[in-house]
Coordinates of C-alpha atoms in Angstrom, one line a residue:
Chain W
M1 CA 0.0 0.2 -0.5
S2 CA 2.8 2.5 0.7
H3 CA 3.8 4.6 -1.8
P4 CA 8.3 5.8 -1.6
Q5 CA 7.4 8.0 -4.1
I6 CA 5.0 10.2 -1.7
L7 CA 6.8 9.4 1.4
P8 CA 9.8 7.8 2.2
R9 CA 9.6 4.9 4.5
E10 CA 11.8 6.5 7.1
F11 CA 9.7 9.2 6.9
Q12 CA 6.5 8.2 7.7
V13 CA 7.7 6.2 10.5
L14 CA 9.3 8.9 12.2
A15 CA 6.0 10.7 11.1
V16 CA 3.5 8.2 12.8
L17 CA 6.0 8.0 16.1
V18 CA 5.1 11.5 16.3
L19 CA 1.7 11.8 16.0
L20 CA 1.2 8.7 18.6
A21 CA 3.6 10.8 20.7
F22 CA 0.8 13.2 20.4
L23 CA -2.4 11.4 21.3
A24 CA -0.1 9.6 23.8
W25 CA 0.3 12.9 25.9
L26 CA -3.8 13.8 24.4
I27 CA -5.0 11.2 26.6
R28 CA -2.9 11.7 29.4
L29 CA -4.0 15.2 29.9
V30 CA -7.8 13.7 29.6
R31 CA -6.9 10.7 31.8
S32 CA -5.4 13.7 34.3
Q33 CA -8.5 15.7 33.7
K34 CA -6.5 19.1 32.4
V35 CA -8.8 18.7 29.3
T36 CA -12.1 17.5 29.0
L37 CA -13.3 14.6 26.6
R38 CA -15.7 17.1 24.7
D39 CA -12.6 19.6 24.5
S40 CA -10.2 16.8 23.0
L41 CA -12.5 15.1 20.7
L42 CA -11.6 16.8 17.6
W43 CA -8.0 16.6 18.2
V44 CA -7.5 13.2 18.6
L45 CA -10.2 13.1 15.7
S46 CA -7.8 14.7 13.2
T47 CA -4.9 13.3 14.8
V48 CA -5.9 9.8 13.8
A49 CA -7.1 10.7 10.6
L50 CA -3.5 12.0 9.8
V51 CA -2.0 8.9 11.5
V52 CA -4.0 7.1 9.1
I53 CA -3.2 9.6 5.9
T54 CA 0.8 9.1 7.3
I55 CA 0.5 5.5 6.6
F56 CA -1.8 5.0 3.6
P57 CA -0.2 8.4 1.7
S58 CA -2.5 6.6 -1.2
L59 CA -5.1 8.7 0.2
L60 CA -3.1 11.4 -0.2
L61 CA -2.3 10.5 -4.2
R62 CA -6.6 10.5 -5.1
L63 CA -6.9 13.8 -2.8
A64 CA -4.3 15.4 -5.0
R65 CA -5.7 13.8 -8.2
A66 CA -8.8 15.0 -7.5
L67 CA -8.0 18.1 -6.5
E68 CA -6.0 18.7 -9.5
I69 CA -3.0 19.7 -7.2
Q70 CA 0.5 18.9 -9.2
V71 CA 2.8 18.1 -6.4
P72 CA 0.7 15.8 -3.8
S73 CA 3.1 16.6 -0.8
N74 CA 1.0 20.3 -1.4
A75 CA -1.9 18.2 -0.4
L76 CA -0.1 17.3 2.6
F77 CA 0.5 21.1 3.7
G78 CA -3.4 22.0 2.6
A79 CA -4.7 18.8 5.1
S80 CA -2.2 20.3 7.7
I81 CA -3.2 24.0 7.8
L82 CA -7.0 22.5 7.5
Y83 CA -6.0 20.8 10.4
L84 CA -4.5 23.7 12.4
A85 CA -7.2 26.0 11.4
V86 CA -10.4 24.1 12.5
N87 CA -8.2 23.0 15.4
L88 CA -7.7 26.4 16.2
L89 CA -11.2 27.9 15.7
S90 CA -12.8 25.2 18.1
A91 CA -10.4 27.0 20.9
T92 CA -11.6 30.2 19.9
I93 CA -15.0 29.5 20.0
A94 CA -14.5 27.5 23.8
N95 CA -12.2 30.6 24.7
S96 CA -15.4 33.2 23.3
V97 CA -18.4 30.8 25.5
N98 CA -15.8 31.2 28.0
A99 CA -15.4 34.7 27.9
A100 CA -19.0 35.4 28.2
N101 CA -19.6 32.8 31.0
Q102 CA -16.7 34.7 32.9
R103 CA -18.5 38.1 32.0
R104 CA -21.9 37.3 33.7
L105 CA -20.0 35.4 36.9
V106 CA -18.0 38.3 37.5
Q107 CA -21.4 40.5 36.7
E108 CA -23.2 38.3 39.1
C109 CA -20.8 38.5 41.9
A110 CA -20.5 42.3 41.8
L111 CA -24.6 42.2 42.2
L112 CA -24.1 39.8 45.5
R113 CA -21.6 42.1 46.6
G114 CA -23.8 44.7 46.2
E115 CA -26.9 43.5 48.0
L116 CA -24.8 42.5 50.5
E117 CA -23.7 46.2 50.9
S118 CA -26.7 47.0 51.2
L119 CA -28.2 44.9 53.5
R120 CA -25.6 45.5 56.3
R121 CA -26.5 49.1 55.7
D122 CA -30.3 48.1 56.9
F123 CA -29.4 45.5 59.6
A124 CA -26.6 48.5 60.6
G125 CA -29.6 51.7 60.5
R126 CA -32.0 49.0 61.9
A127 CA -29.6 47.8 65.3
R128 CA -29.5 52.0 65.6
T129 CA -33.2 52.4 65.6
A130 CA -33.2 49.4 68.3
A131 CA -30.8 50.5 70.7
S132 CA -32.6 54.7 70.7
G133 CA -35.8 53.0 71.8
E134 CA -37.5 53.8 68.1
P135 CA -40.1 51.3 66.5
S136 CA -37.8 50.3 63.4
K137 CA -38.7 51.2 60.1
P138 CA -38.9 49.7 57.1
P139 CA -35.3 49.3 55.1
A140 CA -34.8 52.4 53.2
R141 CA -34.2 51.5 49.4
T142 CA -31.0 51.3 47.2
Chain C
M1 CA -40.5 57.5 38.5
R2 CA -37.4 55.5 40.6
V3 CA -34.5 56.4 38.5
L4 CA -30.8 55.0 38.9
V5 CA -27.8 56.6 38.2
I6 CA -24.9 54.7 37.0
V7 CA -21.1 55.6 36.9
P8 CA -19.1 53.0 35.6
A9 CA -15.8 53.7 36.6
Y10 CA -12.0 52.2 36.3
N11 CA -9.9 53.6 38.4
E12 CA -10.9 57.2 38.8
A13 CA -10.6 57.8 41.8
R14 CA -9.4 61.1 42.1
N15 CA -12.6 62.0 39.3
L16 CA -15.0 60.6 41.5
P17 CA -14.7 63.4 43.8
A18 CA -15.8 66.4 42.0
L19 CA -18.7 64.0 40.9
E20 CA -19.7 63.5 44.1
V21 CA -20.5 66.7 44.4
Q22 CA -22.3 67.3 41.3
L23 CA -24.6 64.3 41.9
R24 CA -25.5 65.1 45.2
A25 CA -26.9 68.4 44.3
V26 CA -30.0 66.4 42.1
A27 CA -29.1 63.2 44.7
A28 CA -33.0 63.8 45.9
D29 CA -33.7 62.7 42.7
Y30 CA -32.0 59.7 41.6
D31 CA -30.5 56.9 43.3
V32 CA -26.9 56.7 42.0
C33 CA -24.8 53.4 41.7
V34 CA -20.9 53.4 41.1
V35 CA -20.1 50.6 39.0
D36 CA -15.8 49.9 40.0
D37 CA -14.9 47.5 37.7
G38 CA -12.1 45.6 38.6
S39 CA -9.3 49.4 39.2
S40 CA -6.4 49.0 40.3
D41 CA -6.6 52.4 42.5
D42 CA -8.8 52.9 45.5
T43 CA -11.7 54.1 43.1
A44 CA -14.8 51.4 45.2
K45 CA -13.0 52.5 48.8
V46 CA -13.1 56.4 47.8
A47 CA -16.5 56.2 46.8
A48 CA -17.7 54.3 49.4
E49 CA -16.3 56.9 51.3
L50 CA -18.3 59.2 49.6
G51 CA -21.5 57.6 51.0
L52 CA -22.3 56.0 47.1
F53 CA -23.0 52.7 46.6
V54 CA -20.6 50.8 45.1
L55 CA -20.9 47.4 42.6
R56 CA -17.2 46.0 42.7
C57 CA -16.3 43.6 39.7
P58 CA -13.9 41.3 41.0
L59 CA -12.1 41.4 37.4
N60 CA -12.0 44.5 34.9
L61 CA -14.8 43.6 32.0
G62 CA -14.7 46.5 29.9
I63 CA -16.7 49.5 30.0
G64 CA -19.2 47.6 28.0
G65 CA -19.5 44.7 30.8
A66 CA -19.5 47.5 33.5
V67 CA -22.3 49.0 32.4
Q68 CA -24.5 45.8 31.6
T69 CA -24.0 45.1 35.5
G70 CA -25.5 48.6 36.5
Y71 CA -28.4 47.2 33.9
L72 CA -28.5 44.0 35.7
W73 CA -29.2 46.0 38.7
A74 CA -31.9 48.3 37.8
R75 CA -33.2 44.9 36.3
E76 CA -33.3 43.3 39.6
R77 CA -34.5 46.8 41.5
G78 CA -37.1 47.6 39.9
Y79 CA -35.7 50.7 38.8
D80 CA -38.4 52.6 35.7
A81 CA -35.2 54.4 34.3
A82 CA -31.5 54.0 34.5
V83 CA -29.3 57.4 33.2
Q84 CA -25.4 56.4 32.2
V85 CA -23.0 58.7 33.3
D86 CA -19.2 59.0 33.2
G87 CA -17.6 58.3 36.4
D88 CA -14.2 61.1 34.9
G89 CA -16.5 63.4 35.3
Q90 CA -17.0 64.2 31.1
H91 CA -20.8 64.9 31.9
H92 CA -22.6 66.8 34.0
P93 CA -25.1 65.5 36.7
E94 CA -28.0 68.0 36.0
D95 CA -28.0 67.4 32.4
I96 CA -29.4 64.3 33.9
A97 CA -33.2 65.6 34.1
A98 CA -32.8 66.6 30.4
V99 CA -31.3 63.4 29.4
L100 CA -34.8 61.5 31.2
G101 CA -37.4 63.9 29.5
P102 CA -38.3 62.4 26.7
I103 CA -38.3 59.4 28.6
R104 CA -40.6 60.9 31.8
R105 CA -43.1 62.2 28.3
G106 CA -43.2 58.4 26.8
E107 CA -41.7 59.6 24.0
A108 CA -38.6 57.7 23.3
S109 CA -36.9 54.3 25.3
V110 CA -33.6 55.1 25.0
V111 CA -32.4 58.9 25.3
I112 CA -29.1 60.1 23.6
G113 CA -26.9 62.7 25.7
S114 CA -25.4 64.6 23.0
R115 CA -22.4 67.3 23.0
F116 CA -22.7 68.3 19.4
L117 CA -26.9 69.3 19.8
S118 CA -25.1 72.1 22.0
A119 CA -23.2 74.9 21.3
G120 CA -19.8 74.9 23.2
G121 CA -18.1 72.2 25.5
F122 CA -15.6 69.8 25.0
Q123 CA -16.3 68.4 20.9
S124 CA -13.3 66.3 21.0
T125 CA -10.8 66.9 18.3
A126 CA -11.4 66.8 14.6
V127 CA -9.7 63.0 13.5
R128 CA -12.2 61.6 16.4
R129 CA -15.3 64.2 15.1
A130 CA -14.8 62.8 11.5
G131 CA -15.0 59.1 13.1
I132 CA -17.9 60.2 14.8
R133 CA -19.9 61.3 11.9
Y134 CA -18.6 57.9 10.0
L135 CA -20.2 56.6 13.0
C136 CA -23.6 58.1 12.1
W137 CA -23.4 57.4 8.9
F138 CA -23.1 53.9 9.5
L139 CA -25.5 53.7 12.1
R140 CA -28.3 55.4 9.7
L141 CA -27.0 52.9 6.3
R142 CA -27.8 50.0 9.0
C143 CA -30.9 50.5 10.7
G144 CA -32.1 54.1 9.5
A145 CA -30.5 56.0 13.1
R146 CA -30.4 59.6 13.3
V147 CA -28.0 60.3 15.8
T148 CA -25.6 62.7 16.1
D149 CA -23.2 61.6 18.7
P150 CA -23.4 57.7 18.8
T151 CA -21.0 57.4 20.9
S152 CA -22.1 59.1 23.6
G153 CA -21.4 57.9 26.9
F154 CA -24.2 60.1 28.6
R155 CA -27.4 58.0 27.9
A156 CA -30.9 57.2 29.6
A157 CA -32.8 53.8 29.3
D158 CA -36.9 53.2 30.5
K159 CA -38.2 49.8 32.1
S160 CA -37.8 47.8 28.4
A161 CA -34.4 49.2 27.7
I162 CA -32.9 48.4 31.2
D163 CA -34.6 44.8 30.2
L164 CA -32.6 44.2 26.4
F165 CA -29.3 45.8 28.1
A166 CA -29.8 43.7 30.9
R167 CA -30.0 40.7 28.4
S168 CA -27.3 41.6 25.7
Y169 CA -24.5 44.9 25.4
P170 CA -21.5 44.9 24.0
S171 CA -18.9 45.0 25.4
D172 CA -16.2 46.8 24.2
Y173 CA -16.7 50.4 22.7
P174 CA -20.1 49.2 23.3
E175 CA -21.9 53.1 22.3
P176 CA -23.1 52.6 18.8
E177 CA -24.2 49.0 19.0
A178 CA -26.0 49.9 21.8
I179 CA -28.2 52.1 19.7
A180 CA -28.5 49.4 16.5
I181 CA -29.4 46.6 18.9
A182 CA -32.1 49.0 20.9
I183 CA -33.4 50.1 17.2
R184 CA -33.6 46.6 16.0
R185 CA -36.0 45.7 19.0
G186 CA -38.1 48.3 17.8
L187 CA -36.8 50.8 20.8
R188 CA -37.1 54.6 20.0
I189 CA -34.3 56.4 19.8
A190 CA -34.1 60.5 20.9
E191 CA -31.1 63.0 21.5
V192 CA -30.7 65.7 23.6
P193 CA -27.7 68.3 23.9
V194 CA -25.7 67.9 26.8
H195 CA -22.6 69.9 27.4
M196 CA -19.6 68.1 28.2
V197 CA -15.9 68.9 29.5
D198 CA -12.8 67.1 29.1
R199 CA -11.8 65.0 32.2
A200 CA -9.5 65.9 35.0
Y201 CA -7.3 63.4 35.7
G202 CA -6.3 60.4 33.5
V203 CA -5.9 59.7 30.2
S204 CA -8.4 58.8 28.2
S205 CA -8.0 55.3 27.3
I206 CA -9.1 56.5 23.4
T207 CA -5.8 57.0 21.4
P208 CA -5.0 57.4 17.3
W209 CA -4.3 53.4 16.8
R210 CA -7.5 53.0 19.0
T211 CA -9.5 55.3 17.5
L212 CA -9.0 53.3 14.4
Y213 CA -10.2 49.5 15.8
Y214 CA -13.2 51.3 17.3
L215 CA -14.3 52.2 13.9
V216 CA -13.0 48.5 12.7
K217 CA -14.1 46.6 15.3
V218 CA -18.0 48.8 15.8
S219 CA -18.1 48.4 11.6
L220 CA -17.8 44.9 11.6
A221 CA -20.1 44.7 14.6
L222 CA -22.3 46.5 13.0
L223 CA -22.6 44.5 9.9
M224 CA -23.0 41.0 11.8
L225 CA -25.6 42.9 13.6
P226 CA -28.6 40.6 12.6
L227 CA -26.3 36.9 13.7
R228 CA -26.1 38.4 17.0
R229 CA -30.0 39.3 17.1
M230 CA -30.5 35.7 16.9
H231 CA -27.5 34.2 19.3
A232 CA -29.7 37.0 21.9
R233 CA -33.3 35.2 20.9
R234 CA -31.6 31.8 21.8
E235 CA -30.1 33.1 24.8
P236 CA -32.2 31.6 27.8
E237 CA -33.7 34.3 30.5
Q238 CA -31.4 34.9 33.4
A239 CA -33.3 34.8 36.7

């Protein structure tokens, strides 16, 4: 199945080893819960796809022919750039969602601090009126 | 009508005392809430010492996030109207009544205080005025808004606008986009003349490069409005 004219065998072995090492790293990150399974999914699937292409470069050749790319290695570059772009975009999406969530949480935190502050004021006010023997008034609204 | 004055403040500890004096003159009519946007100076402490009510953001959110915090508070406390007044002393609290006018009369849901409708005062640099004219043109093109000062942060919102802004408010350089969002929701916009002065202490966050970024960012935001609207509709109502 291998096409030495596309990818030399030495390169194939090295590339597969590097990709497998990368995959092992990914799996370790998931198992040690530094990356969630959901976020790792795209990386794992696309890396597995790269391993398949490296082992069977004829796929690459067919892709190059189908797209009428003269030099098959350019199909490889194209595929790699797509691989990086897709993974980067998915990371960007996750980042934007996180930023929106963080903003909401920070605001909630500010509102709760405000609520606490106004409760403290009410409480201090009532304690003062109680100490001076006057009937307690309903709390002032902030 | 219960009115909340929202004062977004980022490192404005030195400008707040003067603002407080001006606010005190009109304070009987309104509740004031300073939103400390994660300042690294004593903004929150100074505001509290001045007796102002403070909402403290633990992190810096940027002006949009800070202003929205104020709108969230206004919604939670059921205010009938909210007025944004910058914490840097650019805006005069005595103009608050004027900015609230169209809302009291039921003529508009969002009112913008425009420095270009009044003579004199701080009119900004020529480059920035050109940028503002471009934004006016773009806003009119994109959603038919006829405003003269789309970057003004001096504005009032009625209950429906408070609800809208509490739910969706842009993050950085939010002013022109907020107008577009309001118009898209079918809210009426009005403008009234106000007087503005240059800040007393500190530097404005807007440098020439930032002005360019401002224009590009706001243009893109205005171009992408319909998508954002769909997104906002899908967003679940927060309690």
